[in-house]
């Protein structure tokens, strides 16, 4: 996926719930192993295109999905940077 973001979770239950909700909303996603650079309690992340970010944020907020954050590859391509924090999701 080009220009992709990923959602990291603290629990597998929340990751599976998010997967179901996003697929139901017909958002193109991939299940992706959580990169070691991201500290999360779940080894599974969901990857999606950046152009679906707002729709993903709405679904996560409205359905009270607990996430660690939404991340993008850093500009150097080595690590990840957080683009949406959990606190932002709660607003």
CSV table of N, CA and C in Angstrom, one decimal:
chain,number,residue,atom,x,y,z
A,1,UNK,N,0.9,-1.2,0.0
A,1,UNK,CA,0.0,0.0,0.0
A,1,UNK,C,0.9,1.2,0.0
A,2,UNK,N,0.6,2.2,-0.9
A,2,UNK,CA,1.3,3.4,-0.9
A,2,UNK,C,0.6,4.4,0.0
A,3,UNK,N,1.4,5.3,0.6
A,3,UNK,CA,0.8,6.4,1.4
A,3,UNK,C,-0.2,5.8,2.5
A,4,UNK,N,0.3,4.8,3.2
A,4,UNK,CA,-0.5,4.1,4.1
A,4,UNK,C,-0.2,4.5,5.6
A,5,UNK,N,-1.3,4.3,6.4
A,5,UNK,CA,-1.2,4.5,7.8
A,5,UNK,C,-1.5,3.2,8.5
A,6,UNK,N,-1.2,3.1,9.8
A,6,UNK,CA,-1.6,1.9,10.5
A,6,UNK,C,-2.2,2.3,11.9
A,7,UNK,N,-3.1,1.5,12.3
A,7,UNK,CA,-3.7,1.6,13.6
A,7,UNK,C,-3.1,0.5,14.5
A,8,UNK,N,-2.6,0.9,15.6
A,8,UNK,CA,-2.0,0.0,16.6
A,8,UNK,C,-3.0,-0.1,17.8
A,9,UNK,N,-3.1,-1.3,18.4
A,9,UNK,CA,-4.0,-1.6,19.4
A,9,UNK,C,-3.3,-2.1,20.7
A,10,UNK,N,-4.0,-2.1,21.8
A,10,UNK,CA,-3.5,-2.7,23.0
A,10,UNK,C,-4.1,-4.1,23.2
A,11,UNK,N,-5.1,-4.4,22.5
A,11,UNK,CA,-5.7,-5.8,22.6
A,11,UNK,C,-6.1,-6.3,21.3
A,12,UNK,N,-6.0,-7.6,21.2
A,12,UNK,CA,-6.4,-8.3,19.9
A,12,UNK,C,-7.9,-8.2,19.7
A,13,UNK,N,-8.6,-8.2,20.8
A,13,UNK,CA,-10.1,-8.0,20.7
A,13,UNK,C,-10.5,-6.7,20.0
A,14,UNK,N,-9.8,-5.6,20.4
A,14,UNK,CA,-10.1,-4.3,19.8
A,14,UNK,C,-9.7,-4.3,18.3
A,15,UNK,N,-8.6,-5.0,18.0
A,15,UNK,CA,-8.1,-5.1,16.6
A,15,UNK,C,-9.1,-5.8,15.7
A,16,UNK,N,-9.6,-6.9,16.2
A,16,UNK,CA,-10.5,-7.7,15.5
A,16,UNK,C,-11.9,-7.0,15.3
A,17,UNK,N,-12.2,-6.2,16.3
A,17,UNK,CA,-13.5,-5.4,16.3
A,17,UNK,C,-13.3,-4.3,15.2
A,18,UNK,N,-12.2,-3.7,15.2
A,18,UNK,CA,-11.9,-2.6,14.3
A,18,UNK,C,-11.9,-3.2,12.9
A,19,UNK,N,-11.3,-4.3,12.7
A,19,UNK,CA,-11.2,-5.0,11.4
A,19,UNK,C,-12.6,-5.2,10.8
A,20,UNK,N,-13.5,-5.7,11.7
A,20,UNK,CA,-14.9,-6.0,11.3
A,20,UNK,C,-15.6,-4.7,10.9
A,21,UNK,N,-15.5,-3.6,11.7
A,21,UNK,CA,-16.1,-2.4,11.4
A,21,UNK,C,-15.6,-1.7,10.2
A,22,UNK,N,-14.3,-1.7,10.0
A,22,UNK,CA,-13.8,-1.1,8.8
A,22,UNK,C,-14.1,-1.8,7.5
A,23,UNK,N,-14.1,-3.1,7.6
A,23,UNK,CA,-14.5,-3.9,6.4
A,23,UNK,C,-16.0,-3.7,6.1
A,24,UNK,N,-16.8,-3.6,7.1
A,24,UNK,CA,-18.2,-3.4,6.9
A,24,UNK,C,-18.4,-2.0,6.3
A,25,UNK,N,-17.6,-1.0,6.6
A,25,UNK,CA,-17.7,0.3,6.0
A,25,UNK,C,-17.0,0.3,4.6
A,26,UNK,N,-16.5,-0.8,4.1
A,26,UNK,CA,-15.9,-1.0,2.8
A,26,UNK,C,-14.6,-0.1,2.7
A,27,UNK,N,-13.9,0.0,3.8
A,27,UNK,CA,-12.6,0.7,3.7
A,27,UNK,C,-11.5,-0.4,3.4
A,28,UNK,N,-10.7,-0.1,2.5
A,28,UNK,CA,-9.7,-1.1,2.1
A,28,UNK,C,-8.6,-1.2,3.2
A,29,UNK,N,-8.4,-2.3,3.8
A,29,UNK,CA,-7.5,-2.5,4.9
A,29,UNK,C,-6.7,-3.8,4.6
A,30,UNK,N,-5.5,-3.8,5.3
A,30,UNK,CA,-4.7,-5.0,5.4
A,30,UNK,C,-4.4,-5.2,6.9
A,31,UNK,N,-4.3,-6.5,7.3
A,31,UNK,CA,-3.8,-6.8,8.6
A,31,UNK,C,-2.3,-6.9,8.5
A,32,UNK,N,-1.7,-6.3,9.5
A,32,UNK,CA,-0.2,-6.0,9.4
A,32,UNK,C,0.4,-6.3,10.7
A,33,UNK,N,1.5,-7.0,10.8
A,33,UNK,CA,2.2,-7.1,12.1
A,33,UNK,C,2.6,-5.8,12.7
A,34,UNK,N,2.3,-5.5,13.9
A,34,UNK,CA,2.7,-4.2,14.6
A,34,UNK,C,4.2,-4.1,14.5
A,35,UNK,N,4.7,-3.0,13.9
A,35,UNK,CA,6.2,-2.9,13.8
A,35,UNK,C,6.8,-2.7,15.2
A,36,UNK,N,8.0,-3.2,15.3
A,36,UNK,CA,8.7,-3.2,16.7
A,36,UNK,C,8.9,-1.8,17.2
A,37,UNK,N,8.9,-0.8,16.3
A,37,UNK,CA,9.1,0.6,16.7
A,37,UNK,C,7.9,1.2,17.4
A,38,UNK,N,6.8,0.5,17.3
A,38,UNK,CA,5.5,1.0,17.9
A,38,UNK,C,5.3,0.1,19.1
A,39,UNK,N,5.2,0.7,20.3
A,39,UNK,CA,4.9,0.0,21.5
A,39,UNK,C,3.4,-0.2,21.6
A,40,UNK,N,3.0,-1.4,21.6
A,40,UNK,CA,1.5,-1.7,21.7
A,40,UNK,C,1.4,-3.1,22.3
A,41,UNK,N,0.2,-3.4,22.9
A,41,UNK,CA,0.0,-4.6,23.5
A,41,UNK,C,-0.5,-5.7,22.6
A,42,UNK,N,-0.7,-5.4,21.3
A,42,UNK,CA,-1.2,-6.3,20.4
A,42,UNK,C,-0.2,-6.4,19.2
A,43,UNK,N,0.0,-7.6,18.8
A,43,UNK,CA,1.0,-7.9,17.7
A,43,UNK,C,0.3,-7.6,16.3
A,44,UNK,N,-1.0,-7.3,16.3
A,44,UNK,CA,-1.7,-7.1,15.0
A,44,UNK,C,-2.1,-5.6,14.9
A,45,UNK,N,-1.8,-5.0,13.7
A,45,UNK,CA,-2.2,-3.7,13.4
A,45,UNK,C,-3.0,-3.7,12.1
A,46,UNK,N,-3.7,-2.6,11.8
A,46,UNK,CA,-4.5,-2.5,10.6
A,46,UNK,C,-3.9,-1.4,9.8
A,47,UNK,N,-3.6,-1.7,8.5
A,47,UNK,CA,-3.0,-0.7,7.6
A,47,UNK,C,-4.1,-0.3,6.6
A,48,UNK,N,-4.1,1.0,6.3
A,48,UNK,CA,-5.1,1.6,5.4
A,48,UNK,C,-4.6,2.8,4.7
A,49,UNK,N,-5.2,3.2,3.6
A,49,UNK,CA,-4.8,4.4,2.9
A,49,UNK,C,-5.1,5.7,3.6
A,50,UNK,N,-4.2,6.6,3.5
A,50,UNK,CA,-4.3,7.9,4.2
A,50,UNK,C,-5.6,8.6,3.8
A,51,UNK,N,-6.1,8.4,2.6
A,51,UNK,CA,-7.3,9.1,2.1
A,51,UNK,C,-8.6,8.7,2.9
A,52,UNK,N,-8.5,7.6,3.6
A,52,UNK,CA,-9.6,7.1,4.5
A,52,UNK,C,-9.5,7.5,5.9
A,53,UNK,N,-8.5,8.3,6.2
A,53,UNK,CA,-8.2,8.7,7.6
A,53,UNK,C,-9.4,9.3,8.4
A,54,UNK,N,-10.1,10.2,7.8
A,54,UNK,CA,-11.2,10.8,8.5
A,54,UNK,C,-12.3,9.9,8.7
A,55,UNK,N,-12.6,9.0,7.7
A,55,UNK,CA,-13.7,8.0,7.9
A,55,UNK,C,-13.3,7.0,9.0
A,56,UNK,N,-12.0,6.6,9.0
A,56,UNK,CA,-11.5,5.7,10.1
A,56,UNK,C,-11.6,6.3,11.4
A,57,UNK,N,-11.2,7.6,11.5
A,57,UNK,CA,-11.3,8.3,12.8
A,57,UNK,C,-12.8,8.4,13.3
A,58,UNK,N,-13.7,8.6,12.4
A,58,UNK,CA,-15.1,8.7,12.8
A,58,UNK,C,-15.6,7.3,13.3
A,59,UNK,N,-15.3,6.3,12.6
A,59,UNK,CA,-15.7,4.9,13.0
A,59,UNK,C,-15.1,4.6,14.4
A,60,UNK,N,-13.8,4.8,14.5
A,60,UNK,CA,-13.2,4.5,15.8
A,60,UNK,C,-13.8,5.3,17.0
A,61,UNK,N,-14.1,6.5,16.8
A,61,UNK,CA,-14.7,7.4,17.8
A,61,UNK,C,-16.1,6.9,18.1
A,62,UNK,N,-16.9,6.8,17.1
A,62,UNK,CA,-18.4,6.5,17.2
A,62,UNK,C,-18.6,5.1,17.8
A,63,UNK,N,-17.7,4.2,17.5
A,63,UNK,CA,-17.8,2.8,18.0
A,63,UNK,C,-17.0,2.5,19.2
A,64,UNK,N,-16.4,3.6,19.8
A,64,UNK,CA,-15.5,3.4,21.0
A,64,UNK,C,-14.5,2.3,20.9
A,65,UNK,N,-13.8,2.3,19.7
A,65,UNK,CA,-12.8,1.3,19.6
A,65,UNK,C,-11.5,1.8,20.3
A,66,UNK,N,-10.9,1.0,21.1
A,66,UNK,CA,-9.8,1.5,21.9
A,66,UNK,C,-8.5,1.2,21.1
A,67,UNK,N,-7.8,2.3,20.8
A,67,UNK,CA,-6.6,2.2,19.9
A,67,UNK,C,-5.4,2.7,20.7
A,68,UNK,N,-4.2,2.3,20.3
A,68,UNK,CA,-3.0,2.9,20.8
A,68,UNK,C,-2.7,4.2,20.1
A,69,UNK,N,-3.0,4.2,18.8
A,69,UNK,CA,-2.8,5.4,18.0
A,69,UNK,C,-2.8,5.0,16.5
A,70,UNK,N,-2.7,6.1,15.7
A,70,UNK,CA,-2.6,5.9,14.2
A,70,UNK,C,-1.3,6.4,13.8
A,71,UNK,N,-0.5,5.6,13.1
A,71,UNK,CA,0.9,6.0,12.8
A,71,UNK,C,1.1,6.0,11.3
A,72,UNK,N,2.1,6.8,10.9
A,72,UNK,CA,2.6,6.8,9.5
A,72,UNK,C,4.1,6.5,9.5
A,73,UNK,N,4.6,6.1,8.4
A,73,UNK,CA,6.1,5.9,8.3
A,73,UNK,C,6.7,7.3,8.4
A,74,UNK,N,7.8,7.4,9.1
A,74,UNK,CA,8.5,8.6,9.3
A,74,UNK,C,9.2,9.0,7.9
A,75,UNK,N,9.5,10.3,7.8
A,75,UNK,CA,10.0,10.8,6.5
A,75,UNK,C,11.3,10.0,6.1
A,76,UNK,N,12.1,9.6,7.1
A,76,UNK,CA,13.3,8.8,6.7
A,76,UNK,C,13.0,7.4,6.3
A,77,UNK,N,11.8,6.9,6.5
A,77,UNK,CA,11.4,5.6,6.1
A,77,UNK,C,11.8,4.5,7.1
A,78,UNK,N,12.4,4.9,8.2
A,78,UNK,CA,13.0,3.9,9.1
A,78,UNK,C,12.0,3.6,10.2
A,79,UNK,N,11.4,4.6,10.9
A,79,UNK,CA,10.5,4.4,12.0
A,79,UNK,C,9.1,4.8,11.7
A,80,UNK,N,8.3,5.1,12.7
A,80,UNK,CA,7.0,5.5,12.6
A,80,UNK,C,6.7,6.8,13.4
A,81,UNK,N,5.8,7.6,13.0
A,81,UNK,CA,5.4,8.8,13.8
A,81,UNK,C,3.9,8.7,14.0
A,82,UNK,N,3.4,9.1,15.2
A,82,UNK,CA,2.0,9.1,15.5
A,82,UNK,C,1.3,10.3,14.8
A,83,UNK,N,0.2,10.0,14.1
A,83,UNK,CA,-0.5,11.1,13.5
A,83,UNK,C,-1.8,11.3,14.2
A,84,UNK,N,-2.4,10.3,14.9
A,84,UNK,CA,-3.6,10.5,15.7
A,84,UNK,C,-3.3,9.8,17.0
A,85,UNK,N,-3.3,10.5,18.1
A,85,UNK,CA,-3.2,9.9,19.4
A,85,UNK,C,-4.5,9.5,20.0
A,86,UNK,N,-4.4,8.6,21.0
A,86,UNK,CA,-5.6,8.1,21.6
A,86,UNK,C,-6.5,9.2,22.2
A,87,UNK,N,-5.8,10.2,22.8
A,87,UNK,CA,-6.6,11.3,23.4
A,87,UNK,C,-7.4,12.1,22.3
A,88,UNK,N,-6.8,12.3,21.1
A,88,UNK,CA,-7.5,12.9,20.0
A,88,UNK,C,-8.7,12.2,19.6
A,89,UNK,N,-8.6,10.8,19.6
A,89,UNK,CA,-9.7,10.0,19.3
A,89,UNK,C,-10.9,10.2,20.2
A,90,UNK,N,-10.6,10.5,21.5
A,90,UNK,CA,-11.7,10.6,22.5
A,90,UNK,C,-12.4,11.9,22.4
A,91,UNK,N,-12.0,12.9,21.6
A,91,UNK,CA,-12.6,14.2,21.5
A,91,UNK,C,-13.9,14.1,20.8
